[in-house]
mmCIF file of C-alpha atoms in Angstrom:
data_model
loop_
_atom_site.group_PDB
_atom_site.id
_atom_site.type_symbol
_atom_site.label_atom_id
_atom_site.label_comp_id
_atom_site.label_asym_id
_atom_site.label_seq_id
_atom_site.Cartn_x
_atom_site.Cartn_y
_atom_site.Cartn_z
ATOM 1 C CA UNK A 608 0.000 0.000 0.000
ATOM 2 C CA UNK A 609 1.021 3.580 -0.611
ATOM 3 C CA UNK A 610 2.313 5.760 2.175
ATOM 4 C CA UNK A 611 3.573 8.797 0.236
ATOM 5 C CA UNK A 612 1.244 11.240 2.007
ATOM 6 C CA UNK A 613 2.104 9.899 5.455
ATOM 7 C CA UNK A 614 5.833 10.101 4.672
ATOM 8 C CA UNK A 615 5.407 13.664 3.369
ATOM 9 C CA UNK A 616 3.655 14.664 6.616
ATOM 10 C CA UNK A 617 6.393 12.990 8.670
ATOM 11 C CA UNK A 618 9.040 14.860 6.657
ATOM 12 C CA UNK A 619 7.322 18.221 7.118
ATOM 13 C CA UNK A 620 7.031 17.746 10.858
ATOM 14 C CA UNK A 621 10.545 16.342 11.198
ATOM 15 C CA UNK A 622 12.269 19.067 9.199
ATOM 16 C CA UNK A 623 10.430 21.821 11.080
ATOM 17 C CA UNK A 624 11.328 20.188 14.385
ATOM 18 C CA UNK A 625 14.924 20.469 13.150
ATOM 19 C CA UNK A 626 14.226 24.191 12.706
ATOM 20 C CA UNK A 627 12.986 24.317 16.290
ATOM 21 C CA UNK A 628 16.233 22.636 17.393
ATOM 22 C CA UNK A 629 18.186 25.229 15.423
ATOM 23 C CA UNK A 630 16.292 28.024 17.193
ATOM 24 C CA UNK A 631 17.220 26.472 20.540
ATOM 25 C CA UNK A 632 20.866 26.539 19.466
ATOM 26 C CA UNK A 633 20.442 30.270 18.814
ATOM 27 C CA UNK A 634 19.038 30.627 22.335
ATOM 28 C CA UNK A 635 22.048 28.833 23.790
ATOM 29 C CA UNK A 636 24.535 30.881 21.755
ATOM 30 C CA UNK A 637 22.903 34.298 22.055
ATOM 31 C CA UNK A 638 21.449 34.322 25.564
ATOM 32 C CA UNK A 639 24.483 32.718 27.207
ATOM 33 C CA UNK A 640 24.192 34.672 30.458
ATOM 34 C CA UNK A 641 20.444 34.274 30.910
ATOM 35 C CA UNK A 642 19.127 31.296 28.946
ATOM 36 C CA UNK A 643 16.534 30.469 31.629
ATOM 37 C CA UNK A 644 14.744 33.816 31.350
ATOM 38 C CA UNK A 645 13.849 33.313 27.673
ATOM 39 C CA UNK A 646 11.646 30.369 28.645
ATOM 40 C CA UNK A 647 9.247 32.728 30.445
ATOM 41 C CA UNK A 648 9.110 35.384 27.719
ATOM 42 C CA UNK A 649 5.856 35.897 25.866
ATOM 43 C CA UNK A 650 4.607 38.157 23.090
ATOM 44 C CA UNK A 651 1.583 39.370 25.043
ATOM 45 C CA UNK A 652 0.440 38.871 28.606
ATOM 46 C CA UNK A 653 -2.450 36.642 27.543
ATOM 47 C CA UNK A 654 -0.206 34.340 25.491
ATOM 48 C CA UNK A 655 1.699 31.350 26.782
ATOM 49 C CA UNK A 656 5.470 31.620 27.355
ATOM 50 C CA UNK A 657 8.301 30.476 25.093
ATOM 51 C CA UNK A 658 8.763 27.143 26.878
ATOM 52 C CA UNK A 659 5.095 26.234 26.551
ATOM 53 C CA UNK A 660 5.167 27.220 22.871
ATOM 54 C CA UNK A 661 7.903 24.619 22.362
ATOM 55 C CA UNK A 662 5.785 21.913 24.010
ATOM 56 C CA UNK A 663 2.739 22.911 21.962
ATOM 57 C CA UNK A 664 4.795 22.872 18.750
ATOM 58 C CA UNK A 665 5.867 19.307 19.559
ATOM 59 C CA UNK A 666 2.342 18.226 20.528
ATOM 60 C CA UNK A 667 1.111 18.437 16.945
ATOM 61 C CA UNK A 668 3.478 15.855 15.380
ATOM 62 C CA UNK A 669 3.392 13.876 18.610
ATOM 63 C CA UNK A 670 -0.380 13.537 18.554
ATOM 64 C CA UNK A 671 -0.332 12.813 14.816
ATOM 65 C CA UNK A 672 2.061 9.919 15.487
ATOM 66 C CA UNK A 673 -0.044 8.650 18.382
ATOM 67 C CA UNK A 674 -3.180 8.787 16.205
ATOM 68 C CA UNK A 675 -1.380 6.830 13.473
ATOM 69 C CA UNK A 676 -0.353 4.283 16.102
ATOM 70 C CA UNK A 677 -3.961 3.930 17.306
ATOM 71 C CA UNK A 678 -3.304 5.672 20.606
ATOM 72 C CA UNK A 679 -5.015 8.618 22.289
ATOM 73 C CA UNK A 680 -3.561 12.114 22.159
ATOM 74 C CA UNK A 681 -1.124 12.717 24.983
ATOM 75 C CA UNK A 682 0.264 16.229 25.249
ATOM 76 C CA UNK A 683 3.716 16.912 26.611
ATOM 77 C CA UNK A 684 4.299 18.707 29.902
ATOM 78 C CA UNK A 685 3.866 22.413 29.031
ATOM 79 C CA UNK A 686 6.241 23.483 31.815
ATOM 80 C CA UNK A 687 9.415 23.757 29.747
ATOM 81 C CA UNK A 688 11.996 25.752 31.670
ATOM 82 C CA UNK A 689 15.345 24.713 30.235
ATOM 83 C CA UNK A 690 17.172 23.799 27.069
ATOM 84 C CA UNK A 691 17.366 20.206 28.288
ATOM 85 C CA UNK A 692 13.569 20.060 28.740
ATOM 86 C CA UNK A 693 13.004 21.574 25.297
ATOM 87 C CA UNK A 694 15.499 19.315 23.572
ATOM 88 C CA UNK A 695 13.995 16.302 25.330
ATOM 89 C CA UNK A 696 10.545 17.175 23.980
ATOM 90 C CA UNK A 697 11.901 17.578 20.450
ATOM 91 C CA UNK A 698 13.919 14.362 20.615
ATOM 92 C CA UNK A 699 11.066 12.243 21.973
ATOM 93 C CA UNK A 700 8.731 13.717 19.364
ATOM 94 C CA UNK A 701 11.178 12.972 16.545
ATOM 95 C CA UNK A 702 11.543 9.379 17.768
ATOM 96 C CA UNK A 703 7.787 8.878 18.007
ATOM 97 C CA UNK A 704 7.262 10.462 14.580
ATOM 98 C CA UNK A 705 9.838 8.134 13.024
ATOM 99 C CA UNK A 706 8.013 5.107 14.451
ATOM 100 C CA UNK A 707 4.948 5.617 12.232
ATOM 101 C CA UNK A 708 4.458 2.824 9.718
ATOM 102 C CA UNK A 709 0.943 3.164 8.358
ATOM 103 C CA UNK A 710 -0.380 3.562 4.835
ATOM 104 C CA UNK A 711 -2.133 6.575 3.382
ATOM 105 C CA UNK A 712 -5.425 4.798 4.129
ATOM 106 C CA UNK A 713 -4.981 6.154 7.673
ATOM 107 C CA UNK A 714 -5.867 9.601 6.321
ATOM 108 C CA UNK A 715 -9.393 8.376 5.532
ATOM 109 C CA UNK A 716 -9.938 7.414 9.178
ATOM 110 C CA UNK A 717 -11.765 9.697 11.592
ATOM 111 C CA UNK A 718 -9.722 11.575 14.186
ATOM 112 C CA UNK A 719 -11.384 12.716 17.380
ATOM 113 C CA UNK A 720 -9.966 15.834 18.984
ATOM 114 C CA UNK A 721 -11.064 16.421 22.551
ATOM 115 C CA UNK A 722 -11.498 20.089 23.406
ATOM 116 C CA UNK A 723 -12.203 21.779 26.734
ATOM 117 C CA UNK A 724 -15.513 21.474 28.583
ATOM 118 C CA UNK A 725 -16.555 18.148 27.045
ATOM 119 C CA UNK A 726 -16.495 19.448 23.484
ATOM 120 C CA UNK A 727 -14.752 17.620 20.661
ATOM 121 C CA UNK A 728 -14.208 17.568 16.915
ATOM 122 C CA UNK A 729 -14.368 14.610 14.579
ATOM 123 C CA UNK A 730 -12.411 15.124 11.377
ATOM 124 C CA UNK A 731 -11.203 12.923 8.565
ATOM 125 C CA UNK A 732 -7.493 12.220 8.806
ATOM 126 C CA UNK A 733 -6.826 14.644 5.943
ATOM 127 C CA UNK A 734 -8.795 17.402 7.680
ATOM 128 C CA UNK A 735 -7.110 16.554 10.978
ATOM 129 C CA UNK A 736 -3.724 17.181 9.374
ATOM 130 C CA UNK A 737 -4.640 20.114 7.115
ATOM 131 C CA UNK A 738 -7.142 21.998 9.276
ATOM 132 C CA UNK A 739 -6.013 21.240 12.823
ATOM 133 C CA UNK A 740 -2.461 19.951 13.177
ATOM 134 C CA UNK A 741 -0.588 22.025 10.594
ATOM 135 C CA UNK A 742 -2.157 25.389 11.504
ATOM 136 C CA UNK A 743 -1.491 24.745 15.202
ATOM 137 C CA UNK A 744 2.028 23.508 14.469
ATOM 138 C CA UNK A 745 2.982 26.588 12.478
ATOM 139 C CA UNK A 746 1.245 28.937 14.917
ATOM 140 C CA UNK A 747 3.343 27.702 17.839
ATOM 141 C CA UNK A 748 6.574 27.412 15.814
ATOM 142 C CA UNK A 749 6.093 30.970 14.545
ATOM 143 C CA UNK A 750 5.405 32.157 18.086
ATOM 144 C CA UNK A 751 8.715 30.625 19.234
ATOM 145 C CA UNK A 752 10.458 32.465 16.392
ATOM 146 C CA UNK A 753 8.637 35.732 17.164
ATOM 147 C CA UNK A 754 9.510 35.615 20.875
ATOM 148 C CA UNK A 755 13.176 35.158 19.963
ATOM 149 C CA UNK A 756 13.038 38.093 17.526
ATOM 150 C CA UNK A 757 11.322 40.231 20.149
ATOM 151 C CA UNK A 758 14.033 39.287 22.681
ATOM 152 C CA UNK A 759 16.764 40.401 20.271
ATOM 153 C CA UNK A 760 18.027 37.086 18.920
ATOM 154 C CA UNK A 761 19.970 37.500 15.670
ATOM 155 C CA UNK A 762 17.636 35.440 13.497
ATOM 156 C CA UNK A 763 15.903 36.019 10.203
ATOM 157 C CA UNK A 764 13.655 34.296 7.724
ATOM 158 C CA UNK A 765 16.475 31.928 6.719
ATOM 159 C CA UNK A 766 16.422 30.545 10.281
ATOM 160 C CA UNK A 767 12.706 29.792 9.939
ATOM 161 C CA UNK A 768 13.060 28.285 6.464
ATOM 162 C CA UNK A 769 15.975 25.949 7.267
ATOM 163 C CA UNK A 770 14.205 23.061 5.537
ATOM 164 C CA UNK A 771 14.987 24.663 2.161
ATOM 165 C CA UNK A 772 18.761 24.847 2.676
ATOM 166 C CA UNK A 773 19.416 21.422 1.069
ATOM 167 C CA UNK A 774 17.573 22.589 -2.048
ATOM 168 C CA UNK A 775 19.651 25.744 -2.609
ATOM 169 C CA UNK A 776 21.696 25.614 -5.806
ATOM 170 C CA UNK A 777 24.777 27.547 -6.852
#
């Protein structure tokens, strides 16, 4: 059976998690004297802090992998206060993502997404990926990037688009 779509989704998540790892390296290199404080930074007072944004970025591919494996969603601990915590979340997510071995038929299955207060969504696998996971994934990844920019990290669009570097030609 075909699994081209599943592999493409795995590759998108994996390569963008590599981008997240790269951004953590920028944190380590640029905020050498006060790495811990960046984990509590936020764009606005009603938004979650940098560390939580990392966990929420990882939750999307994590829960995709769990769904493919027939398991319930299981979010990571949102209290991320160190580089070790953040790297651990990324590493465990990458490992789980790599363990997927289903066919594209999985994308025709129904995914149930439990929301707060007893509410939930039921979406086809394709809608789950396209309308729920990917928008949430990019929202939280972009928020990580934006917090770093706001804090003065020397990053630019090339740091966000790292997945294209292997495709650059001279």
